[in-house]
Coordinates of C-alpha atoms in Angstrom, one line a residue:
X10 CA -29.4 18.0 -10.3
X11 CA -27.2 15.4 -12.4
X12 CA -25.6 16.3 -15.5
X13 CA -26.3 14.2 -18.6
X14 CA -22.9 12.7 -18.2
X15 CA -22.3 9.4 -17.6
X16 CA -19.8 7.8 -16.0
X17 CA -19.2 3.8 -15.1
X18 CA -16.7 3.3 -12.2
X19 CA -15.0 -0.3 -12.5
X20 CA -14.0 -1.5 -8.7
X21 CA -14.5 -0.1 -5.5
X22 CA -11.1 0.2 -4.1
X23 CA -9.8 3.3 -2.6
X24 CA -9.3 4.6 -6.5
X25 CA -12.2 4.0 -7.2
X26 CA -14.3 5.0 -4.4
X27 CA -12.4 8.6 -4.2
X28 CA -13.3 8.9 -8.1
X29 CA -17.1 7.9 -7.8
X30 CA -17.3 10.9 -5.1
X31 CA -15.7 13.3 -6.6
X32 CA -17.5 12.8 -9.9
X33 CA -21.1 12.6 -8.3
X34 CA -20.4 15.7 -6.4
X35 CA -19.2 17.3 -9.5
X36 CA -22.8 16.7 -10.8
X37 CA -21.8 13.4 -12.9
X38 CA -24.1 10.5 -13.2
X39 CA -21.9 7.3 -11.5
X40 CA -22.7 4.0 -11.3
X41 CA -20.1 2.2 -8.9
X42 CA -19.3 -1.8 -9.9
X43 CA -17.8 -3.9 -7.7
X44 CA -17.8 -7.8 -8.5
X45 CA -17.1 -8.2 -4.5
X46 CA -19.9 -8.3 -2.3
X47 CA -17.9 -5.6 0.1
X48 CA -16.2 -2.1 -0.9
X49 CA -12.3 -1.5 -0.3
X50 CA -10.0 -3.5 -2.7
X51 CA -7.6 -5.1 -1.0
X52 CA -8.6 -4.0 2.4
X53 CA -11.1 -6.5 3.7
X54 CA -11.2 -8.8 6.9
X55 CA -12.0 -12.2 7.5
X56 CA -14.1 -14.3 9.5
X57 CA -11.5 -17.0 11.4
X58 CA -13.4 -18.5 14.0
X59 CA -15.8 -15.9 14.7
X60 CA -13.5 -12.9 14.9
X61 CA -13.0 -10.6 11.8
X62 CA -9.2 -10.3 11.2
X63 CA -8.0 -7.7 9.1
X64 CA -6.6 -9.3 6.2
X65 CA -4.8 -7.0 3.8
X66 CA -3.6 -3.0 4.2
X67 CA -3.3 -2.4 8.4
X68 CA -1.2 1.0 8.2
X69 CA -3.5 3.6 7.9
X70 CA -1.4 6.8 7.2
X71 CA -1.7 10.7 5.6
X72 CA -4.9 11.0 7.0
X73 CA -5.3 15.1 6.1
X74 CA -6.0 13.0 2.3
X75 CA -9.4 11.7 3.1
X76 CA -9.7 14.4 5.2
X77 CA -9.6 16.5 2.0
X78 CA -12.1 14.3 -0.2
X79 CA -14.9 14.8 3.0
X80 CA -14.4 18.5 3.2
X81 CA -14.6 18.4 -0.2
X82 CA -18.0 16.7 -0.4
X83 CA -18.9 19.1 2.5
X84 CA -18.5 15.8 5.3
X85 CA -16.4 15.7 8.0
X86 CA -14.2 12.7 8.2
X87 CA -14.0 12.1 11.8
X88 CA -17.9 12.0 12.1
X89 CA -17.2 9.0 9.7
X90 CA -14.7 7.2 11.2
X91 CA -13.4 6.8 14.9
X92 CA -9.6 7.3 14.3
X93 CA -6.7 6.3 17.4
X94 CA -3.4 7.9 16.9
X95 CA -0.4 5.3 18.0
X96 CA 2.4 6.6 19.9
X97 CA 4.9 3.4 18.8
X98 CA 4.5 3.5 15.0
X99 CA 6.0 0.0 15.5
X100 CA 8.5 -2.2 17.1
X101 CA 10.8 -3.6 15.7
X102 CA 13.0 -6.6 16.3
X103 CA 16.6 -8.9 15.7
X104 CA 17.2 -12.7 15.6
X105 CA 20.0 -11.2 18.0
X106 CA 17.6 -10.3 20.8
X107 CA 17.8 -6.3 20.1
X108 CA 14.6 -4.4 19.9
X109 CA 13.5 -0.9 18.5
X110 CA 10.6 1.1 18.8
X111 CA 10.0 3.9 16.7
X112 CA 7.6 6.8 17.4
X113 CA 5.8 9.8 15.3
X114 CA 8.1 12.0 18.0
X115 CA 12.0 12.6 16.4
X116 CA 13.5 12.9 19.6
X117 CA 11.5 10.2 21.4
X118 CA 13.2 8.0 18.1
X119 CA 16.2 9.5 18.9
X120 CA 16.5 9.1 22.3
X121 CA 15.7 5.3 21.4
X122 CA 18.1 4.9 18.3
X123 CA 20.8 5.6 21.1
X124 CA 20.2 3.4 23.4
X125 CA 19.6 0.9 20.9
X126 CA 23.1 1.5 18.7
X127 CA 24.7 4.9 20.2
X128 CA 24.3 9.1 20.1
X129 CA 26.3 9.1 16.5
X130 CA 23.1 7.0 14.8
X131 CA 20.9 9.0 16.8
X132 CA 22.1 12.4 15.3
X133 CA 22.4 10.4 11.9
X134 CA 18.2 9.7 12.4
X135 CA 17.7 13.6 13.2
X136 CA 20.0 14.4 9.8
X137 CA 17.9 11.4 8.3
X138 CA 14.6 12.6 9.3
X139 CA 15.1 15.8 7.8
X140 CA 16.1 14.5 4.4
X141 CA 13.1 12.6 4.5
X142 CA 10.8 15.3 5.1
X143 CA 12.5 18.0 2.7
X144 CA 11.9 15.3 -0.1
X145 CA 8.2 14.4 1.0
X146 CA 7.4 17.9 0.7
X147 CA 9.4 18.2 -2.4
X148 CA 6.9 15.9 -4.3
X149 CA 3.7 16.1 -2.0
X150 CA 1.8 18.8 -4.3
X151 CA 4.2 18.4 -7.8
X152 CA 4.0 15.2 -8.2
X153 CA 1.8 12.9 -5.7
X154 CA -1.2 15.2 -6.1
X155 CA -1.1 15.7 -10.1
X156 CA -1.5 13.8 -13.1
X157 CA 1.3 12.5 -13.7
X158 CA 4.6 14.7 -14.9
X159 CA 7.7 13.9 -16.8
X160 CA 10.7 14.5 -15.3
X161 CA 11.4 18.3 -16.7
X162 CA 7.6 19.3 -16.1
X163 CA 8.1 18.0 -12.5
X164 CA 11.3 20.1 -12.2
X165 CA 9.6 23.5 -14.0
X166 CA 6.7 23.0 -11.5
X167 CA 9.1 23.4 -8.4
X168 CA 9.9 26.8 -10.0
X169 CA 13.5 28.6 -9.2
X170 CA 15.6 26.5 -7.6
X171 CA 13.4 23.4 -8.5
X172 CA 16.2 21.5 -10.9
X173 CA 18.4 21.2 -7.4
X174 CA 15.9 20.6 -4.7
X175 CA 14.6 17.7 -7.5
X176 CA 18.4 16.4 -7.6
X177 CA 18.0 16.4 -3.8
X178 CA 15.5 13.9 -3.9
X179 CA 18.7 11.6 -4.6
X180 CA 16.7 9.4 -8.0
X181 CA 19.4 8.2 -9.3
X182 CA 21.2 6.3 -6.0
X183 CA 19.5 3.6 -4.9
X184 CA 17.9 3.4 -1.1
X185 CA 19.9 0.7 0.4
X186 CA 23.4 2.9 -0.5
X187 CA 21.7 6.1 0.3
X188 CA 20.8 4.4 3.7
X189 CA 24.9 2.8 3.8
X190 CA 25.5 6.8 3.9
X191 CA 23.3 7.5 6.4
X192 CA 24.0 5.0 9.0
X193 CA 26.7 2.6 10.2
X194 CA 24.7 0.4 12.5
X195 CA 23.3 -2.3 10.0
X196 CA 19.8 -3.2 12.0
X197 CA 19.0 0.7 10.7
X198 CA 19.6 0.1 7.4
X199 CA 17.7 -3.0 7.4
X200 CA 14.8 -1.2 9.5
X201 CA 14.5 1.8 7.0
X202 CA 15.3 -0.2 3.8
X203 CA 12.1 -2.1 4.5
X204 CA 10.3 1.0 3.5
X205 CA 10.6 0.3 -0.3
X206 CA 9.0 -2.8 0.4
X207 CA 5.6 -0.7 0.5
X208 CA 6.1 -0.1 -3.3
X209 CA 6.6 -3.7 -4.0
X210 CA 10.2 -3.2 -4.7
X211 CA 13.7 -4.0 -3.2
X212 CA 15.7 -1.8 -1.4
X213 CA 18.8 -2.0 -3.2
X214 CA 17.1 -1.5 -6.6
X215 CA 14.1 1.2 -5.6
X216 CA 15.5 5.0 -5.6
X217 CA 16.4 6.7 -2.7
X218 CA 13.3 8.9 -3.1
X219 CA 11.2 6.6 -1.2
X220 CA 12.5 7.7 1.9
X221 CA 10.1 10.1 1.5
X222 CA 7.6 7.0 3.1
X223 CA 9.5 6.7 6.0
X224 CA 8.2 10.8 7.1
X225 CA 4.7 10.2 5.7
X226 CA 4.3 7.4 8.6
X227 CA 6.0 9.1 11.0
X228 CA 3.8 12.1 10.4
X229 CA 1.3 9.7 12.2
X230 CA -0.3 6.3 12.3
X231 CA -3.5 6.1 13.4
X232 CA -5.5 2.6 13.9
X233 CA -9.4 2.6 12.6
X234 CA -11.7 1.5 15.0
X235 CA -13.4 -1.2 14.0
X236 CA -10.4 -2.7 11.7
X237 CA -10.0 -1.2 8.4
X238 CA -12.9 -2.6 6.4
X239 CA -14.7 0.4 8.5
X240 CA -12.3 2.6 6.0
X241 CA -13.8 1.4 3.2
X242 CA -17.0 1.3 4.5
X243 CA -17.2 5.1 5.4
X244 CA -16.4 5.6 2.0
X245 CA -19.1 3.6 0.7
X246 CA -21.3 5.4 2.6
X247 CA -20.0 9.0 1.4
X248 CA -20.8 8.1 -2.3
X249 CA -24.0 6.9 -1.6
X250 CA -24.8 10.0 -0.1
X251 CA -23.0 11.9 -3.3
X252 CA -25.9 10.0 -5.4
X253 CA -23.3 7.4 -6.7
X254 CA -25.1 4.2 -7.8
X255 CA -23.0 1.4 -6.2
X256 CA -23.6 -2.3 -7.4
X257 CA -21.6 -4.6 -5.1
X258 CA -21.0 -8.3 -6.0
X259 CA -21.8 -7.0 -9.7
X260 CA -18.3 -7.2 -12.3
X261 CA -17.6 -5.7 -15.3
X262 CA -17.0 -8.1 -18.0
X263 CA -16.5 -6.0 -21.2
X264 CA -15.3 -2.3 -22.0
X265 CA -16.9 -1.4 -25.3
X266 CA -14.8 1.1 -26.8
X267 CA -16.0 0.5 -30.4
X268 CA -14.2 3.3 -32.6
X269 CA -11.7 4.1 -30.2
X270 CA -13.8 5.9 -27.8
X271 CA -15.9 4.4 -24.4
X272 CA -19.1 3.4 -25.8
X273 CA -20.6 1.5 -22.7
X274 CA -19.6 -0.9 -20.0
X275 CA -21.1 -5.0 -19.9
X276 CA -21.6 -6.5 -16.3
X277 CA -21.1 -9.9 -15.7
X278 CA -24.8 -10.3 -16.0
X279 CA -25.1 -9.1 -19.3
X280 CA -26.8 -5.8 -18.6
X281 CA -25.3 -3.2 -21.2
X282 CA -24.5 0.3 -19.3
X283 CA -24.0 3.5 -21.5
X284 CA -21.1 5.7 -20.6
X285 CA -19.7 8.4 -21.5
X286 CA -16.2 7.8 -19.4
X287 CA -15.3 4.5 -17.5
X288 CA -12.6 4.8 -14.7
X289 CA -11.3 1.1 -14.3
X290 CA -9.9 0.8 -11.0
X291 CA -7.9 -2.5 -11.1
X292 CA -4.8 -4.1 -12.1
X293 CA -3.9 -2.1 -15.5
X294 CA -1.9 -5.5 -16.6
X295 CA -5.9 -6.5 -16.7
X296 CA -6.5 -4.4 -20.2
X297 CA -3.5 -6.0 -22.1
X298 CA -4.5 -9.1 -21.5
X299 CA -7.9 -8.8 -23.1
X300 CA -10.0 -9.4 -19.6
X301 CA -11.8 -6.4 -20.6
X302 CA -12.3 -6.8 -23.8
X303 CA -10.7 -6.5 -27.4
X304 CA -11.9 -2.6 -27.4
X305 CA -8.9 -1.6 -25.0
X306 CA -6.2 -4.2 -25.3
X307 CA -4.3 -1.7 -26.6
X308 CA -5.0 1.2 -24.4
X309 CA -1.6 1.3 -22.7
X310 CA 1.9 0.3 -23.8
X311 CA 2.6 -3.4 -23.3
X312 CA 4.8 -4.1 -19.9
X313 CA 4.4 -7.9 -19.9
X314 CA 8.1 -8.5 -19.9
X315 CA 8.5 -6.5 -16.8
X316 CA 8.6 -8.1 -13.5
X317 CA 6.0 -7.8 -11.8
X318 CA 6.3 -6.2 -7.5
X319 CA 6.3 -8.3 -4.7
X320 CA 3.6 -10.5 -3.7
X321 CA 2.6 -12.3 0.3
X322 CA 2.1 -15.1 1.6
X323 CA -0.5 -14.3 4.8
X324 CA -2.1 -15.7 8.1
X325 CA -5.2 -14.7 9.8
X326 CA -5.5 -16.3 12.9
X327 CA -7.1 -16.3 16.2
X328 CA -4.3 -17.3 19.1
X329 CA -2.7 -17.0 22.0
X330 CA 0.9 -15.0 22.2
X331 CA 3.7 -14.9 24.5
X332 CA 7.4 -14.1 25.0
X333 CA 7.5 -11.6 22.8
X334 CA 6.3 -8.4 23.6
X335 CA 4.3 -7.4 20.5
X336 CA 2.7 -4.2 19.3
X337 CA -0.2 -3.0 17.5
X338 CA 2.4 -3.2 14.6
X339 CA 5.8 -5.2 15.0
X340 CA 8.5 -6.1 12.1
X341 CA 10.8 -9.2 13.0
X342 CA 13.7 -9.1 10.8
X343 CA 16.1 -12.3 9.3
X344 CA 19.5 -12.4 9.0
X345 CA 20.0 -12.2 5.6
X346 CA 18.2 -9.0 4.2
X347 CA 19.9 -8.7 0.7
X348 CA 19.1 -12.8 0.0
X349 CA 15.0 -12.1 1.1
X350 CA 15.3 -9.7 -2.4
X351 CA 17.2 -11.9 -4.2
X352 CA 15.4 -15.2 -3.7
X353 CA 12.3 -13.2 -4.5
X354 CA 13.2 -10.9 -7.9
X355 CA 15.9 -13.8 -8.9
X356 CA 15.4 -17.2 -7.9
X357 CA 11.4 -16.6 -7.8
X358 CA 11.4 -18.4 -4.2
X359 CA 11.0 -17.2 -0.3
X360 CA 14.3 -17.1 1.4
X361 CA 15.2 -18.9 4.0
X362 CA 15.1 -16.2 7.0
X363 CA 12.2 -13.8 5.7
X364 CA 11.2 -10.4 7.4
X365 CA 8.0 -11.3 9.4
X366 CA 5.8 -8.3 9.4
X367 CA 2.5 -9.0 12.7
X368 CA -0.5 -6.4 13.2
X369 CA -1.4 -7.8 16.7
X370 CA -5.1 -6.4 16.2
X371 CA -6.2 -6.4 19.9
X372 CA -3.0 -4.1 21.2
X373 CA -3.3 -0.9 20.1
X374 CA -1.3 0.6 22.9
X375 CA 0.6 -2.7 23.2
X376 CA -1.0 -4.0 25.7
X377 CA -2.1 -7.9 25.8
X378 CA -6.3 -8.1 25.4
X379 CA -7.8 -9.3 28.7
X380 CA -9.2 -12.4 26.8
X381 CA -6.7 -14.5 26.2
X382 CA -7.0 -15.8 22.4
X383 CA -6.4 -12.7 20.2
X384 CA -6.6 -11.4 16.4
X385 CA -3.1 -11.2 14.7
X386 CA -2.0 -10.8 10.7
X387 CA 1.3 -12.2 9.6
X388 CA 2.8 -11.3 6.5
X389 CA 6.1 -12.1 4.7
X390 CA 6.8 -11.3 1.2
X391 CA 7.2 -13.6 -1.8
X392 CA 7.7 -14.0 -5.4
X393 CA 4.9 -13.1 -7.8
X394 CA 3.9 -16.2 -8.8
X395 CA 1.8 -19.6 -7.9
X396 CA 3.4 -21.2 -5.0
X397 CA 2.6 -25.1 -4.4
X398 CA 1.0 -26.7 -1.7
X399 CA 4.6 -28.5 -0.1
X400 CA 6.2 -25.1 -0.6
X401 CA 3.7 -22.9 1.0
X402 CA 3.7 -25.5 4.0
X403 CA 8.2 -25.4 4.5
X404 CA 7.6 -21.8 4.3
X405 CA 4.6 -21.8 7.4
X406 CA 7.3 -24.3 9.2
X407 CA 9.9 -21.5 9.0
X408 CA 7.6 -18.8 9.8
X409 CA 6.5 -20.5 13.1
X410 CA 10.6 -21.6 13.8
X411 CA 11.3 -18.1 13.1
X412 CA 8.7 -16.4 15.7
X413 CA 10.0 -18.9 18.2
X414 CA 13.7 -17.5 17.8
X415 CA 12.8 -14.3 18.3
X416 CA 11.1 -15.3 21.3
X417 CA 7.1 -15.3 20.3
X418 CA 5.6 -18.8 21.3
X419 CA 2.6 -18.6 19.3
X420 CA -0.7 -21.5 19.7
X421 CA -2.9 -21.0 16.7
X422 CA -6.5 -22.0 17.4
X423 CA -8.1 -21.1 14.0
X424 CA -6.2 -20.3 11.1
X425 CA -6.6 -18.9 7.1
X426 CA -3.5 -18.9 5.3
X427 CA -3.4 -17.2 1.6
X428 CA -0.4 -16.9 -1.0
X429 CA 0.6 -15.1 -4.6
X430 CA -2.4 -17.8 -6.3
X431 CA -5.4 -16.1 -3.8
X432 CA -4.0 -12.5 -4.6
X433 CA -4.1 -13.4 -8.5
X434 CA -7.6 -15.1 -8.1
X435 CA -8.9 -11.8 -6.5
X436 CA -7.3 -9.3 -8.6
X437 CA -7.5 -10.1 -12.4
X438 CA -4.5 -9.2 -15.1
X439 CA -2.1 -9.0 -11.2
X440 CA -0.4 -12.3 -11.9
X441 CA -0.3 -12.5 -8.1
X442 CA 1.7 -9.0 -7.6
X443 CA 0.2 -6.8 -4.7
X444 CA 1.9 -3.5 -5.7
X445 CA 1.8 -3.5 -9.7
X446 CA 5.3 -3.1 -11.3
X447 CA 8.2 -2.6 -8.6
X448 CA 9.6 1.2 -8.4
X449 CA 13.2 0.1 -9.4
X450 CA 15.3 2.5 -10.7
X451 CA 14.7 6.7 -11.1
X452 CA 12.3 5.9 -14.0
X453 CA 10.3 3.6 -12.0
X454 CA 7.9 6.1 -10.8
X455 CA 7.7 8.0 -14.5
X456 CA 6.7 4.3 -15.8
X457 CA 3.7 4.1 -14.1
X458 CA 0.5 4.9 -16.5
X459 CA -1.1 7.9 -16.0
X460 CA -5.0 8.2 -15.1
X461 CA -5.6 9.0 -19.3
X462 CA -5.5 6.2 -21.5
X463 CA -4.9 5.5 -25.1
X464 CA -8.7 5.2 -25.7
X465 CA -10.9 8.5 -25.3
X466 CA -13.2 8.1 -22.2
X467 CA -11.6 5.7 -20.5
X468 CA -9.0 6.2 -17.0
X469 CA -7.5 4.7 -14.8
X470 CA -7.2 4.6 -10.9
X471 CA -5.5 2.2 -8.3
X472 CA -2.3 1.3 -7.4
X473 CA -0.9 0.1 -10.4
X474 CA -1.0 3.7 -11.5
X475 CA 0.2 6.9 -10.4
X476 CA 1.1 8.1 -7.8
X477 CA 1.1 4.5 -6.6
X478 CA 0.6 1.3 -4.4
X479 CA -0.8 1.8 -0.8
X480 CA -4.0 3.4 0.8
X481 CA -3.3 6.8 0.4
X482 CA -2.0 6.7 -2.9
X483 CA -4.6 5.3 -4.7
X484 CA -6.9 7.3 -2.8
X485 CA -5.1 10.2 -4.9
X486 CA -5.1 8.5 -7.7
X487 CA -9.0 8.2 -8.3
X488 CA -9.3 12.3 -7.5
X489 CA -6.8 12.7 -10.1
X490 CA -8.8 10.6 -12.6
X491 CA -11.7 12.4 -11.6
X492 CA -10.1 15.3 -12.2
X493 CA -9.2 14.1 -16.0
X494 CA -12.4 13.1 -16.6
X495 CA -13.8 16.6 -15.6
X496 CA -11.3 18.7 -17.4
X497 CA -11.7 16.5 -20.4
X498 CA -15.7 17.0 -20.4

């Protein structure tokens, strides 16, 4: 039977999906908003030519997370979701011909790191691997899983010994010269340094923590059958069942927090909802800028002369491939890493030999489909900002010059391209930034809000709050809010 309490959840994103199903299960009263007309956030697909490309998140790690929020809601998640685990975790490849595949398997990594650039680098990945595991589970429970800690609380909550095994989480070197430490061969470096790229950030300003990313993926990768959307969908479906009240293609328009407290929650159709909580699950930035009214402007400290993470420039497309030999997921690196971060966080512009990041959505064992167009995603990052027509164009011209030195001949027969202006348009208070605030520096992480705000009732989920951009992260972050909003009841 449902409590009297009343809670409004604001977007249907991972956040805010995990949120609405803990709380319902709890015995809450949720309604679910969503001014989309589908569930997920940035994961969606679209329709190019007939064929629904995944268009947004297509790494789908840490799967033992949603495994908890269905056995917590007494579901199994594999009755939910067909789930394929991939042996290459993804390939990887140099304007100088060379080519790396890495798998969930050390040695099977190792084995190739030698081949690729010699037994010393191979040994260096073992030592490497193990660093990045001993700092994942470090901060798995004490500080990815809770509300968020300060510095000393998250060394107290590692107990005896905790001060030094938080040292050895290396916050104050940055990853690019923790990576110069860890291997000679430069192609590594680049490889791994691309991991702080999943926080929005550059590698030679983001902590060395984040190496901690590079185990989370290789503790597996699985594709989602059906394309990712099916993700979201599945958790739709789970807070349905919970009793959550989901309104898609319904926004919120105004948090009324009259006297400094959550009073109710306006749609974008002017129906007036009573709450007792709200968890907003959306760009943060969103609040200061008074898109959700003057009640909670000030509900978190101002960070508008920050800079803002990385943003994308993206093609969906339906084609034909060949030459190069692409996986499910394949990375085709420049040759000029240091200048893609600088003409990004610097000169606000796209450099002129960007990483090139393809999910080749047909190949999940990296084998061509029979037919012979198929579904790929390109990515390469950009500057947070509006990009113009004639500049998005040079930078489609280099993409396609690019592919062809590496040795991909790609024909495009249907195409949707989107850049920094799209992601702003579709995210609200984002300026165009995918990942929030980049994690630069060891306070980065610490800067992020927590899921409490400054005004009573209302939280905060997504990934512009901790524990952070990416699936599984703001997955976590809605069960914490959910969490909040339950203790503080």
């Amino acid at each position: 039977m449902k409590s009297t309490r009343r809670v409004v959840v604001i977007g249907a994103g991972m956040g805010g999906l995990a949120a609405a199903i803990d709380l319902a299960r709890s015995g809450a009263s949720v309604t679910l908003l969503e001014r989309a007309e589908h569930p997920g956030g940035k994961v969606r697909a679209l329709d190019v030519a007939g064929h629904r490309v995944d268009t947004g998140p297509t790494v789908f790690t840490m799967r033992w997370l949603f495994e908890d929020l269905f056995a917590a809601a007494g579901e199994c998640l594999d009755e939910a979701l067909e789930l394929k685990p991939l042996d290459v975790l993804a390939r990887h490849g140099w304007l100088d011909g060379s080519r790396l595949d890495l798998y969930a398997d050390v040695e099977r990594s190792a084995d190739a790191i030698a081949a690729f650039a010699g037994p010393g680098e191979a040994e260096a990945y073992r030592r490497f691997s193990a660093r990045c595991e001993a700092i994942f589970d470090t901060l798995d429970h004490t500080f990815m899983r809770r509300e968020k800690p300060g510095p000393v609380a998250l060394g107290l909550s590692l107990g005896v010994g905790g001060i030094p095994r938080l040292a050895a989480t290396q916050p104050f070197l940055s990853l690019w010269r923790a990576l110069g430490k860890s291997f000679r061969d430069p192609r590594l470096r680049q490889l791994f340094g691309r991991y702080a790229t999943y926080c929005g950030s550059s590698p030679w300003a983001a902590p060395a923590t984040l190496m901690l990313i590079a185990h989370a993926e290789r503790a597996g990768v699985w594709a989602v059958g059906g394309g990712m959307p099916r993700l979201a969908d599945a958790l739709l479906h789970l807070a349905e069942r919970q009793g959550v009240d989901v309104r898609l293609g319904t926004g919120a328009a105004e948090i009324d927090a009259t006297g400094g407290a959550v009073q109710a929650v306006h749609t974008a159709e002017d129906e007036r909802l009573e709450a007792d909580a709200v968890v907003f699950n959306g760009d943060v930035a969103a609040l200061g800028q008074g898109l959700l009214g003057p009640g909670v402007v000030d509900a978190l400290p101002d960070r508008t002369a920050e800079p803002r993470s990385l943003s994308a420039v993206t093609w969906s497309l339906v084609g034909r491939c060949n030459g190069f030999p692409l996986h499910h997921h394949t990375v085709l690196f420049g040759d000029d890493y240091e200048d893609e971060f600088r003409a990004i966080f610097d000169r606000g512009e796209i450099t002129a030999t960007p990483t090139i990041y393809l999910c080749a959505q047909d190949r999940e064992a990296g084998v061509a489909p029979a037919q012979s167009a198929e579904r790929l995603f390109l990515l390469v990052n950009a500057p947070p900002k509006a990009l113009s027509a004639d500049a998005l164009e040079a930078v489609e011209e280099r993409l396609y010059e690019l592919l062809g030195r590496h040795g991909l001949k790609l024909e495009v027969e249907a195409m949707q391209r989107t850049g920094p202006a799209d992601w702003a348009q579709r995210f609200p208070g984002s300026s165009g930034a995918i990942y929030g605030w980049p994690t630069h520096g060891w306070r980065g992480s610490f800067r992020r809000s927590g899921s409490r705000s400054g005004v009573r009732g209302l939280y905060l989920a997504g990934g512009t709050v901790h524990p952070g951009p990416g699936i599984p992260m703001a997955l976590q972050s809605g069960r914490i809010a959910a969490r909040a909003v339950l203790e503080d009841a």
